[in-house]
Structure formats: C-alpha cells, structure tokens
Coordinates of C-alpha atoms in Angstrom, one line a residue:
M29 CA 128.0 106.1 114.3
E30 CA 131.2 108.1 114.7
E31 CA 130.9 111.2 117.5
I32 CA 133.0 113.4 118.1
L33 CA 132.2 115.2 121.9
T34 CA 132.8 118.5 122.0
P35 CA 133.2 119.0 125.9
A36 CA 132.7 123.3 125.1
E37 CA 128.7 122.4 124.1
G38 CA 128.4 119.0 126.1
E39 CA 126.9 117.2 123.0
Y40 CA 127.3 114.5 120.5
K41 CA 128.7 115.6 116.7
N42 CA 128.8 113.7 114.4
F43 CA 131.9 114.0 111.6
I44 CA 129.6 116.2 109.7
H45 CA 129.2 118.9 111.5
A46 CA 132.5 118.6 113.8
A47 CA 134.1 119.3 109.7
I48 CA 132.4 122.0 109.4
E49 CA 132.4 123.4 112.9
E50 CA 136.9 123.3 111.9
D51 CA 135.9 125.3 109.0
I52 CA 134.2 128.3 110.3
A53 CA 136.2 128.3 113.4
P54 CA 138.9 131.3 113.2
G55 CA 141.1 130.3 110.7
G56 CA 139.3 128.1 108.5
R57 CA 138.6 127.1 105.4
F58 CA 135.2 129.7 106.0
A59 CA 135.8 131.6 108.8
G60 CA 133.4 133.8 109.8
M61 CA 131.3 132.8 106.4
K62 CA 127.7 131.6 106.3
V63 CA 127.2 127.7 106.3
H64 CA 125.2 127.8 103.0
T65 CA 124.3 124.0 101.7
R66 CA 121.8 122.1 99.1
F67 CA 119.6 119.7 98.7
P68 CA 119.8 118.7 94.9
P69 CA 116.8 116.2 94.1
E70 CA 116.7 114.6 90.4
P71 CA 113.1 115.7 89.4
N72 CA 112.9 111.8 87.8
G73 CA 111.0 110.6 90.5
Y74 CA 109.1 110.6 94.2
L75 CA 111.3 111.2 96.8
H76 CA 112.0 108.1 99.2
I77 CA 113.1 107.8 102.8
G78 CA 116.2 107.3 101.3
H79 CA 116.4 110.8 100.2
C80 CA 115.4 111.4 103.4
K81 CA 118.3 110.9 105.4
A82 CA 120.2 113.3 102.8
L83 CA 117.2 116.3 103.1
I84 CA 117.8 115.8 106.7
I85 CA 121.3 116.0 106.6
D86 CA 121.8 119.0 104.0
F87 CA 118.7 120.8 105.5
G88 CA 119.3 119.9 109.3
S89 CA 122.6 121.1 109.3
A90 CA 122.4 124.8 107.8
E91 CA 119.9 124.2 109.4
K92 CA 122.2 124.1 113.6
F93 CA 124.6 126.2 112.4
G94 CA 122.4 129.0 111.3
G95 CA 123.5 128.7 107.9
I96 CA 121.0 128.4 104.7
C97 CA 120.1 125.8 102.2
N98 CA 119.3 126.5 98.9
L99 CA 117.0 123.7 97.2
R100 CA 118.3 123.1 93.5
M101 CA 116.7 120.0 90.7
D102 CA 119.1 118.2 89.6
D103 CA 117.9 119.4 85.7
T104 CA 121.0 117.9 84.1
N105 CA 120.2 114.9 82.1
P106 CA 116.9 115.8 79.7
A107 CA 115.5 112.2 79.2
K108 CA 114.0 112.2 82.7
E109 CA 112.9 114.7 84.6
D110 CA 108.6 115.8 84.5
T111 CA 107.6 119.4 86.4
E112 CA 105.3 116.9 89.0
Y113 CA 107.9 116.0 90.4
V114 CA 109.2 118.3 90.9
D115 CA 106.1 119.2 92.4
A116 CA 106.1 116.5 94.5
I117 CA 109.7 117.0 95.7
K118 CA 108.7 120.1 97.4
E119 CA 105.8 119.1 98.9
D120 CA 107.8 116.3 100.9
I121 CA 110.4 119.1 102.2
H122 CA 107.1 121.5 103.3
W123 CA 105.9 118.1 104.6
L124 CA 109.1 117.6 107.1
G125 CA 109.6 121.4 108.1
F126 CA 111.8 122.4 105.7
D127 CA 112.2 125.5 103.5
W128 CA 114.1 127.1 101.4
G129 CA 113.3 130.4 101.1
D130 CA 113.9 132.3 97.8
R131 CA 116.7 130.5 97.0
F132 CA 114.9 127.5 94.5
F133 CA 116.9 126.8 91.4
Y134 CA 117.5 124.5 88.1
G135 CA 121.1 122.6 87.3
S136 CA 119.5 124.2 83.6
D137 CA 119.9 127.5 84.3
Y138 CA 123.5 127.3 84.4
F139 CA 123.5 126.1 81.0
E140 CA 125.0 128.5 79.2
K141 CA 127.5 130.0 82.3
T142 CA 127.8 125.9 82.3
Y143 CA 129.3 126.0 79.1
E144 CA 131.1 129.5 79.0
I145 CA 133.5 127.5 81.8
A146 CA 133.5 124.6 79.8
V147 CA 134.7 126.8 76.7
G148 CA 137.4 128.9 79.3
F149 CA 138.5 125.2 80.4
I150 CA 138.8 124.5 76.3
K151 CA 141.1 127.7 76.3
K152 CA 143.0 126.2 79.1
G153 CA 144.5 123.6 77.9
L154 CA 142.1 121.5 80.4
A155 CA 139.8 119.8 77.7
Y156 CA 139.8 118.3 74.5
V157 CA 137.0 117.4 72.0
C158 CA 136.8 113.0 71.7
E159 CA 135.9 111.2 68.9
L160 CA 136.0 108.3 70.3
T161 CA 132.5 105.7 70.4
P162 CA 131.6 104.6 74.0
E163 CA 132.6 101.0 72.5
E164 CA 136.4 102.9 71.6
F165 CA 136.3 104.5 75.0
K166 CA 135.6 101.9 76.9
E167 CA 138.4 98.9 74.7
N168 CA 141.0 102.3 75.5
R169 CA 139.8 102.6 79.0
G170 CA 143.1 100.7 80.4
D171 CA 143.6 98.8 83.5
I172 CA 145.5 99.4 86.9
G173 CA 148.9 99.7 86.0
I174 CA 147.8 100.4 82.7
P175 CA 146.9 104.2 81.3
A176 CA 144.2 104.7 78.8
K177 CA 144.9 106.3 75.7
S178 CA 143.1 108.4 73.5
P179 CA 144.4 109.6 70.4
Y180 CA 142.8 113.2 70.5
R181 CA 144.6 114.1 73.9
D182 CA 146.2 116.5 71.7
R183 CA 143.6 118.1 69.6
P184 CA 144.8 121.6 68.9
I185 CA 142.7 123.7 71.4
E186 CA 141.4 125.7 68.6
E187 CA 140.0 122.0 66.7
S188 CA 138.4 121.6 69.8
L189 CA 137.2 125.0 70.4
D190 CA 135.6 125.0 65.9
L191 CA 134.2 121.4 67.8
F192 CA 132.8 122.1 70.9
E193 CA 130.8 125.3 68.8
R194 CA 129.5 122.8 66.3
M195 CA 128.3 120.1 69.0
K196 CA 126.6 123.2 70.5
N197 CA 124.9 124.2 67.0
G198 CA 123.0 120.8 66.6
E199 CA 125.2 120.2 63.4
F200 CA 126.5 116.2 64.7
E201 CA 124.5 113.6 65.9
D202 CA 124.8 112.0 68.8
G203 CA 127.2 110.8 70.2
K204 CA 129.1 111.5 67.8
Y205 CA 132.0 113.7 69.2
T206 CA 132.1 114.2 73.3
L207 CA 134.4 116.8 75.0
R208 CA 136.4 115.0 78.0
A209 CA 138.3 117.0 80.6
K210 CA 142.8 117.0 80.4
I211 CA 143.5 115.1 83.7
D212 CA 145.9 112.2 83.9
L213 CA 145.2 109.1 81.6
A214 CA 147.6 107.0 83.8
S215 CA 145.5 108.3 87.5
G216 CA 144.6 105.1 89.8
N217 CA 140.8 107.2 90.2
F218 CA 139.4 106.0 86.9
N219 CA 137.7 109.0 87.5
M220 CA 140.2 111.3 86.6
R221 CA 141.5 109.4 83.1
D222 CA 140.8 112.3 80.9
P223 CA 136.7 111.7 82.0
V224 CA 133.4 112.9 80.0
I225 CA 132.5 116.3 80.5
Y226 CA 129.7 117.1 78.2
R227 CA 127.8 114.8 75.6
I228 CA 125.6 114.8 72.8
R229 CA 122.0 114.9 73.0
H230 CA 119.0 115.7 71.0
V231 CA 116.6 115.5 72.7
E232 CA 114.5 118.5 74.4
H233 CA 114.1 119.4 78.0
H234 CA 111.3 120.4 80.5
R235 CA 112.6 123.2 80.8
Q236 CA 114.6 124.4 78.7
G237 CA 113.2 122.9 75.3
T238 CA 115.1 122.1 72.6
K239 CA 118.0 124.7 73.2
W240 CA 120.2 123.1 73.9
C241 CA 121.9 119.8 72.3
I242 CA 124.6 119.5 74.4
F243 CA 124.3 118.6 78.3
P244 CA 126.9 118.5 80.6
M245 CA 127.8 115.7 82.7
Y246 CA 126.9 115.6 86.7
D247 CA 130.3 115.4 87.9
F248 CA 131.4 118.4 86.2
A249 CA 128.3 120.5 86.4
H250 CA 127.7 119.9 89.9
P251 CA 131.3 121.1 91.2
I252 CA 130.0 125.0 88.7
Q253 CA 126.2 124.5 90.2
D254 CA 128.1 124.6 93.6
M255 CA 130.6 127.6 92.7
I256 CA 128.1 129.5 91.3
E257 CA 125.5 129.4 94.5
G258 CA 128.0 130.3 97.2
I259 CA 127.7 126.8 98.7
T260 CA 130.4 126.2 101.2
H261 CA 129.5 122.7 102.4
S262 CA 128.8 119.8 99.2
L263 CA 127.4 117.0 101.5
C264 CA 126.2 114.1 99.4
S265 CA 126.4 110.4 99.9
L266 CA 129.5 107.8 99.7
E267 CA 128.9 106.5 95.8
Y268 CA 131.0 109.9 94.9
E269 CA 134.1 109.3 97.6
D270 CA 136.2 108.2 94.4
H271 CA 134.2 111.4 92.7
R272 CA 136.1 113.7 95.0
P273 CA 139.1 114.5 93.7
L274 CA 137.5 115.6 90.1
Y275 CA 135.2 117.8 92.0
N276 CA 138.4 119.2 93.9
W277 CA 139.2 120.1 90.2
V278 CA 136.9 122.0 88.6
V279 CA 136.7 124.0 92.0
E280 CA 140.9 124.0 91.9
N281 CA 140.3 125.5 87.8
C282 CA 137.7 127.2 87.9
D283 CA 137.8 131.0 87.5
L284 CA 135.0 131.2 90.0
D285 CA 135.9 132.6 94.1
A286 CA 133.6 130.1 96.3
K287 CA 135.4 127.3 97.0
P288 CA 133.6 124.6 98.7
R289 CA 134.1 121.3 100.2
Q290 CA 132.1 118.0 99.1
I291 CA 132.2 115.8 102.2
E292 CA 130.6 112.0 101.8
F293 CA 128.5 110.6 104.0
A294 CA 126.6 106.4 104.0
R295 CA 123.6 105.9 102.3
L296 CA 120.0 104.9 103.9
G297 CA 119.7 101.0 103.7
I298 CA 116.9 99.8 105.2
N299 CA 115.7 95.7 105.1
Y300 CA 112.4 94.5 103.2
T301 CA 112.2 97.1 100.6
V302 CA 114.1 98.9 97.5
M303 CA 114.9 102.1 97.0
S304 CA 115.6 102.3 93.0
K305 CA 114.1 104.7 91.3
R306 CA 113.9 102.6 88.2
K307 CA 112.7 99.8 90.2
L308 CA 109.9 101.6 92.0
R309 CA 108.9 102.8 89.1
R310 CA 108.2 99.5 87.9
L311 CA 106.8 98.4 90.6
V312 CA 104.3 101.4 89.6
D313 CA 104.5 101.6 85.6
E314 CA 103.7 97.2 86.1
G315 CA 101.0 98.4 88.5
Y316 CA 102.3 95.9 91.4
V317 CA 101.2 99.1 93.4
S318 CA 98.3 102.0 93.3
G319 CA 100.9 104.9 92.4
W320 CA 104.1 106.3 93.7
D321 CA 102.1 107.7 97.4
D322 CA 101.0 103.8 98.1
P323 CA 101.4 103.4 101.6
R324 CA 103.6 100.1 101.2
M325 CA 105.6 102.2 98.7
P326 CA 109.0 103.8 100.7
T327 CA 108.1 107.5 99.5
L328 CA 108.1 109.9 100.9
C329 CA 104.1 110.6 99.8
G330 CA 103.9 106.8 100.7
L331 CA 104.6 107.0 103.8
R332 CA 102.2 110.1 104.4
R333 CA 99.2 108.6 102.7
R334 CA 100.2 105.5 105.2
G335 CA 100.5 107.7 108.1
Y336 CA 103.7 108.8 109.1
T337 CA 104.8 111.8 110.4
P338 CA 107.6 114.6 110.5
A339 CA 108.6 114.0 113.3
S340 CA 108.7 110.3 113.1
I341 CA 110.9 110.3 110.6
R342 CA 113.0 112.7 111.7
D343 CA 113.4 110.7 115.2
F344 CA 113.8 107.9 112.7
C345 CA 116.5 109.7 110.4
E346 CA 118.4 111.2 114.0
R347 CA 118.2 107.9 115.7
I348 CA 120.2 106.4 112.9
G349 CA 123.1 108.8 112.8
V350 CA 125.8 109.6 110.4
A351 CA 128.0 107.1 109.6
K352 CA 130.9 106.6 107.1
V353 CA 130.1 103.0 106.6
T354 CA 127.0 102.0 104.8
S355 CA 124.5 99.2 106.5
T356 CA 121.0 98.2 106.6
V357 CA 118.2 99.3 109.6
E358 CA 115.7 97.6 110.1
Y359 CA 112.1 98.6 109.4
S360 CA 111.1 97.8 113.1
L361 CA 113.6 100.6 113.8
L362 CA 111.4 103.0 111.7
E363 CA 107.9 101.5 112.7
A364 CA 109.1 102.0 116.3
C365 CA 109.9 106.3 115.2
L366 CA 106.2 106.4 114.7
R367 CA 104.6 103.9 117.2
D368 CA 105.9 106.6 120.1
D369 CA 105.0 109.6 118.1
L370 CA 101.5 108.5 117.4
N371 CA 101.5 107.2 121.3
L372 CA 101.8 110.0 122.4
N373 CA 100.0 112.3 119.8
A374 CA 96.6 110.0 118.5
Q375 CA 93.6 110.1 119.6
R376 CA 92.0 107.1 120.6
A377 CA 88.8 105.8 119.5
M378 CA 87.2 102.2 119.1
A379 CA 87.0 100.9 116.4
V380 CA 85.9 97.3 115.6
L381 CA 87.7 95.3 111.9
R382 CA 85.9 92.2 112.2
P383 CA 82.5 92.5 113.7
V384 CA 80.6 89.8 115.7
K385 CA 76.9 91.0 116.3
L386 CA 77.2 91.2 120.6
T387 CA 73.5 91.4 122.1
I388 CA 73.1 92.6 126.5
T389 CA 70.1 89.9 126.2
N390 CA 69.0 91.7 130.3
Y391 CA 69.7 95.2 128.6
E392 CA 66.8 96.5 128.1
E393 CA 65.6 97.2 124.8
G394 CA 66.1 100.5 122.3
R395 CA 67.1 102.1 126.0
R396 CA 70.7 103.7 125.7
E397 CA 73.6 105.2 127.6
E398 CA 76.3 108.0 127.2
F399 CA 80.2 107.2 128.7
D400 CA 83.1 109.5 129.1
V401 CA 86.8 108.0 127.6
E402 CA 89.7 109.4 127.8
N403 CA 90.6 110.7 124.4
N404 CA 95.0 109.9 124.9
P405 CA 95.7 108.2 128.2
T406 CA 99.6 109.9 127.8
D407 CA 98.0 113.7 127.2
E408 CA 95.7 115.2 130.6
N409 CA 94.6 118.1 128.2
A410 CA 93.2 115.3 125.1
G411 CA 90.5 115.5 127.1
M412 CA 87.2 112.7 126.8
R413 CA 84.8 112.4 124.1
K414 CA 81.6 110.3 124.8
V415 CA 80.1 107.3 123.4
T416 CA 77.2 105.4 123.3
F417 CA 76.3 102.1 124.8
S418 CA 72.9 99.9 123.7
R419 CA 71.7 97.0 123.7
N420 CA 72.8 96.3 121.2
L421 CA 77.0 96.1 120.5
W422 CA 80.4 94.9 117.8
I423 CA 82.8 92.7 119.2
E424 CA 85.9 91.5 117.3
A425 CA 85.3 88.3 116.0
E426 CA 87.9 87.2 118.0
D427 CA 86.9 88.5 121.4
F428 CA 85.2 85.7 121.2
M429 CA 85.6 81.4 120.6
K430 CA 83.7 78.2 121.5
E431 CA 85.6 76.4 122.9
P432 CA 88.3 78.4 124.2
V433 CA 92.0 78.1 124.4
K434 CA 95.0 77.7 126.8
K435 CA 94.7 81.2 128.5
Y436 CA 92.0 83.0 126.6
N437 CA 90.6 85.8 128.6
R438 CA 88.0 86.5 126.2
L439 CA 84.3 85.6 125.6
Y440 CA 83.1 82.3 125.6
V441 CA 79.9 81.5 127.1
G442 CA 80.3 81.3 131.0
N443 CA 83.8 83.8 130.9
E444 CA 83.4 87.3 131.7
V445 CA 85.3 90.9 130.8
R446 CA 85.1 93.8 130.5
L447 CA 83.4 96.0 128.4
K448 CA 86.3 99.0 127.9
G449 CA 84.7 101.8 130.3
A450 CA 80.8 100.8 130.4
Y451 CA 79.9 97.2 132.5
I452 CA 81.5 93.9 133.0
V453 CA 79.4 91.5 130.4
K454 CA 78.8 87.5 130.8
C455 CA 79.2 85.5 128.0
T456 CA 75.1 82.9 127.8
G457 CA 74.9 81.7 124.4
F458 CA 75.8 82.0 120.9
T459 CA 74.1 80.6 117.4
E460 CA 76.5 79.8 114.5
D461 CA 75.5 79.4 110.8
E462 CA 75.5 76.4 108.4
N463 CA 80.0 76.9 108.4
G464 CA 80.1 77.5 111.3
N465 CA 80.8 81.1 111.6
I466 CA 80.0 82.6 114.3
T467 CA 76.9 85.9 114.2
E468 CA 75.9 86.3 117.2
V469 CA 77.5 86.4 121.1
F470 CA 74.8 86.8 123.7
A471 CA 75.6 88.3 126.9
E472 CA 74.2 89.9 130.1
Y473 CA 75.7 92.8 132.1
D474 CA 75.4 93.3 135.5
P475 CA 75.1 97.1 136.2
E476 CA 76.5 97.4 139.4
T477 CA 79.9 97.7 137.5
R478 CA 78.7 100.9 135.3
G479 CA 82.6 103.0 134.3
G480 CA 84.9 100.5 136.1
N481 CA 83.4 100.0 138.9
T482 CA 83.8 96.2 141.1
P483 CA 81.6 96.7 144.3
D484 CA 82.0 93.0 145.1
G485 CA 85.8 93.1 144.5
R486 CA 85.9 90.0 142.2
K487 CA 88.4 90.1 138.7
V488 CA 88.2 90.1 135.9
R489 CA 90.6 89.2 133.6
G490 CA 89.8 90.4 130.1
T491 CA 89.1 93.8 128.3
I492 CA 87.6 94.2 125.4
H493 CA 86.3 97.1 123.0
W494 CA 83.5 97.9 120.6
V495 CA 80.9 99.8 119.0
D496 CA 76.9 100.8 119.2
R497 CA 75.0 99.0 116.4
D498 CA 73.1 101.6 117.0
N499 CA 75.5 104.9 116.6
C500 CA 78.3 103.1 114.2
A501 CA 80.4 104.7 111.0
D502 CA 81.2 101.9 109.0
A503 CA 84.3 102.2 106.7
E504 CA 86.7 100.2 104.8
I505 CA 90.1 99.5 106.6
R506 CA 93.2 98.6 105.0
L507 CA 95.4 96.7 106.6
Y508 CA 99.6 97.1 105.5
S509 CA 102.6 95.4 106.2
S510 CA 106.0 94.5 104.5
L511 CA 105.9 95.3 100.4
F512 CA 108.7 92.3 100.4
S513 CA 108.8 89.0 101.9
D514 CA 112.7 88.9 101.3
P515 CA 114.0 90.2 104.2
D516 CA 117.1 91.5 101.0
P517 CA 115.0 91.7 98.0
D518 CA 117.9 94.6 96.2
S519 CA 120.4 92.5 96.3
G520 CA 123.1 90.2 94.3
D521 CA 120.6 88.5 91.0
K522 CA 117.8 88.5 92.6
D523 CA 114.5 89.2 90.6
F524 CA 112.8 91.5 93.2
I525 CA 109.8 91.3 91.8
Q526 CA 109.7 87.7 92.6
C527 CA 110.3 89.5 96.2
L528 CA 107.1 90.7 97.0
N529 CA 104.5 89.6 99.8
P530 CA 101.6 88.3 98.7
Q531 CA 99.9 89.3 101.8
S532 CA 101.6 93.2 101.8
L533 CA 97.3 93.9 102.0
E534 CA 94.8 93.0 103.1
V535 CA 91.3 95.1 102.7
L536 CA 88.9 94.7 104.9
T537 CA 84.6 96.9 103.6
G538 CA 82.7 96.3 106.8
G539 CA 84.6 98.1 109.6
K540 CA 82.6 99.6 112.2
V541 CA 83.9 102.8 114.1
E542 CA 82.5 105.3 116.8
K543 CA 79.8 107.7 115.3
S544 CA 81.5 110.8 115.6
L545 CA 84.9 109.8 113.6
E546 CA 82.3 110.2 111.4
E547 CA 83.3 113.6 110.6
A548 CA 86.9 112.3 110.5
R549 CA 90.2 113.9 107.5
Y550 CA 93.0 113.4 106.6
P551 CA 95.9 114.1 108.5
N552 CA 93.8 112.3 111.3
A553 CA 95.5 109.7 113.0
Y554 CA 93.9 107.6 115.7
Q555 CA 94.7 104.8 117.6
F556 CA 92.2 101.9 117.2
L557 CA 92.3 100.3 121.0
R558 CA 93.9 97.0 121.0
M559 CA 94.1 96.9 117.0
G560 CA 96.7 99.0 116.2
Y561 CA 97.3 103.3 114.4
F562 CA 94.8 104.3 112.2
C563 CA 94.8 107.1 110.0
V564 CA 92.9 108.7 107.3
D565 CA 93.7 108.0 103.5
N566 CA 94.9 111.0 102.2
R567 CA 92.5 110.1 98.9
D568 CA 90.0 107.8 98.7
S569 CA 88.4 108.9 102.2
K570 CA 85.4 111.1 102.1
P571 CA 82.4 111.8 103.8
G572 CA 80.1 108.0 103.3
H573 CA 82.7 105.9 102.8
L574 CA 85.1 106.4 105.1
V575 CA 89.0 104.7 104.9
F576 CA 91.3 104.0 107.4
N577 CA 95.5 102.9 106.5
R578 CA 97.1 101.1 109.5
S579 CA 100.1 103.0 110.0
V580 CA 102.0 101.1 111.8
A581 CA 100.7 98.2 115.0
L582 CA 101.1 98.8 118.7
K583 CA 103.6 96.6 118.7
D584 CA 106.4 95.1 116.6
S585 CA 104.9 92.8 114.7
F586 CA 107.4 93.2 111.4
K587 CA 109.3 90.0 109.4
K588 CA 112.3 88.9 111.4

C-alpha cells in the first residue's frame, strides 16, 4: 500500500488522500472548494464486497475532508437495470453507515444534456456519424504502429448533425450508425482511436421508457455527469486508468465550468470467491445458491444475512488500504475483522449443535437451579444472565468418547469435567443404539463445586458447555463455509461452477439453545460458547422456528 506521511498531522495518508490534500491546498486546482465525490454503481445487480471498497473510498474520502458524496445510478445501459437493484444498493450503503442526503441522481437524468453536448461536439468538428458495422469497426481498428481507419471521419458536419438527429428520432435500426469522437486514429492508446460515444438501441429503459433509442457510452457520459454535478474527484478502479485520457478529453472540450480529476485505485480481489456480477447472477439463476442474499455470497446483503457487521467490513477495507497495484486478499482477513468486532460486542450464549443427552444421576429429579453467567467477559457493562440447571441436560456429541484419544480432556467413563458455570461432573457410563451411536451419557455431580468452586483444590482440565434439557429451545443451525473449494475459481479458463464446494453448507435441524434465545431476533449476534459466532437468520427465522447462521468460527479455520 502506498502511503505518505504528513508530519504536520502525524498520520499516514493513502495516495488518493494525499492527492486530494494537494488539490485543495492554496494554489491547488481545487483550492477553496469543497471536496465532492460520487459513487456511481450500475443498478444491474447487488453490491458485493468489491464494490464496498470503492464505496468506502468514495464516501470516506468526502467524509475525511468535510466534503460531500453523491449517489448516482449509472443507468446508461438500458438493457440491464432494475429498480430492485436500486433499492438494494441504497439499503446496503445506509447499512454501512453512509448517506448521500438529497444528492441522489440517475445517469439517465442527464440524457437530454448529454445529447446536447454531443451535438455541440459535432458542431465543433469533434464528433461524426460513422456507419461501419461492428465487424468492419474491428477490422479497421488498426494495430500497434498501424493507425485505425474510418471512411466517414471527414463526413460534413451538417450531414452528421442530420444523421444524429434522425438516429435520435428512431429512423434507423440497431447498429446502423454510431457517433464517434474525432480524436486520433493513430493513438497508441486504442481508447483514443475515435471511440464510439453513442449507439442505437431500440429497447425500453427502466425510467425513460421508449423516449430514447440512442444511448451514450459510459466513457462519454461519465465525465459529463461528473461535470454537471460539480464533482471534484472522480475516484474509480484501475481498469479505467487507460480511459483517463478520454475522460480528460471530454472534460477539456465541454463548455461546463467543473473540471473534475479522475484518480484510479486497484480493485479488491479476495480468494475463494468470484465478484463478477454476471457470474454471481448465474449462481442465483441456476439455483446454486438460494438468492443474492445467500450467506455464502460475497454480496453485502449476503454478508449481512450471514452476520457480518458494518464495523467489520469498514475495518477490513481500512486494513487492506488503498493501492495502485492489483492484489488478492485472503478471505481469512475478512473473517478476522468480523471475529475482532464480535468478540467485543456479541453476547455469549450456550447452544448445543449436535445434542446428546447427559443425565446427572445423583441430582434430584424435578429439582432446578439457576446460575449467573456473564453476557460478555470483554465488556464489564454487559452484565449477567441466568441459566437453569437440572438433572437432564444436553451436551455436544463430540464432548464424549467411548475410547478417548490422547490428550482428550472431555467426558469419558471415569473422567471429570466442569460444566460451564455450574458443577464438576464425573462420567459413570453411557448407552448406545444398535449402530454404536451414543444415545445418553451418565454422570454424577459434586455439589461442593457449584459455580466454579474447587474446595479440595483438584484440577479439572476440561470445561464443556451444556443446555438444560427441561428448559431450552429448538433451533435450526446453518454452518457455512467457503462457497468455492478452489482459492482462485475465477482464473484462466476454469469453469467456476466446477470449483463450487459441495460442503459449503451444513444444516443441523436438532440444535438446542438456551431458553432466553427464543426471543432472539435479527440482527442479534451471539458467541455460542466453543462453537463460533452466530446470528439470527434475517429471512427464515421466526417465532417457533429459530434459525441461526454461523457467521465465523472462533479461530481461523478457512481453507488454505
């Protein structure tokens, strides 16, 4: 990550913030002006963690310098946009803690003005109507050291004006004509070889209906939109670096006052995932996941449903920094950020995911006690909660072994463990079914060891959690892991579908949780002792049918 130290403030700044600071300093290109950025998502899918980096850079940079950030839907491509995605994008941004106030726009708001500017470019001799077919356009593009060709480059201005208006009026079929910028057919940057800036598309627009049948290309529309809105810094991903000369060319030749600056940063890459909207849509459409908000998806709504918090995602983006060189980040870093946040803020609870009966044979039948257990040992203000204890308990199946392996410190015949917050118990026996599965474990408790006491000083190595069998709630537990088994499913000529992890979801329908969790509601987050961090599912959980999603394990267990 490229950072620059500013001694006066004693803090590090990434290269974008350093550039902005220089621009707004006395004598800078935006001296005396308010920093004004924009986040321009295309509403053709849901935001994912990659967009989140750009979102935080755009909104965060404005926030850092006391500026403002617009939210602008880039809906210049009429075939893909949908209001469903617009609403989802707004929800995601608000969830992350950012707001655009009254500065919400659509790229299509500027269709009329963009058309007028295109007409002005024709009148200045900076654009012309071309009738090369897509195939002919490709054939005449030239090569390194070989200029492109267009037999229509010197078309008379009046003729181009007439054709362009008739294109707007719908007289021609798709692909018949394009409007091209007149720049430099011999440029070493192929984006400057008279790029197409308007094309004909007879398709209904989600907001404009059928009013328009010509639509501006992104490279032409985007700088114009930035200028109209008074943007100072157009922050975008590295793929637009080669397009910056075209961005600047449009800015320089427009008769608008604002002259924004484009700055590029590296996109976010994370292993064990894909972040192409097209590929994510295929996962949804072909039923490989349950929807855009499936907790295995890298979408913000999926991460939110899984239990990720705004603080953890913002922390993740802060840790990876802002770089000029593309790199891939370990997914385990994202998990670590969530783990750090939940360790401080999640309430503790006891839950048994794969329950086996534990019967305390010397505990009186029908008797019940209450124990005080801390809600969060890292937060002294979190208080205590009461859990009930009886003769009949649930424990994890993995907390008992018929024939213990070396260093196994949990229950086996003759061994003692402490039941979290309650008593020390000693295993006395067990029962199993005809298949050798353990059905019930028996133990005796030591009444002198209540609440952590060990009056005789004996040491017990193992502590296990438990749930009162006579006072608990049923829960469905969903254990999520990585959606892909390949750390780089999106590389080369791989079929990313073939890289899917068949064990990415395990559903446990017989879980047992503390009775108090019957009132659990999204976005409540819990650390199930020894089991990981879990949250209430925001779609399927409801009174009488609790569903908890594992957000992240207690320790890094991500695939290496």
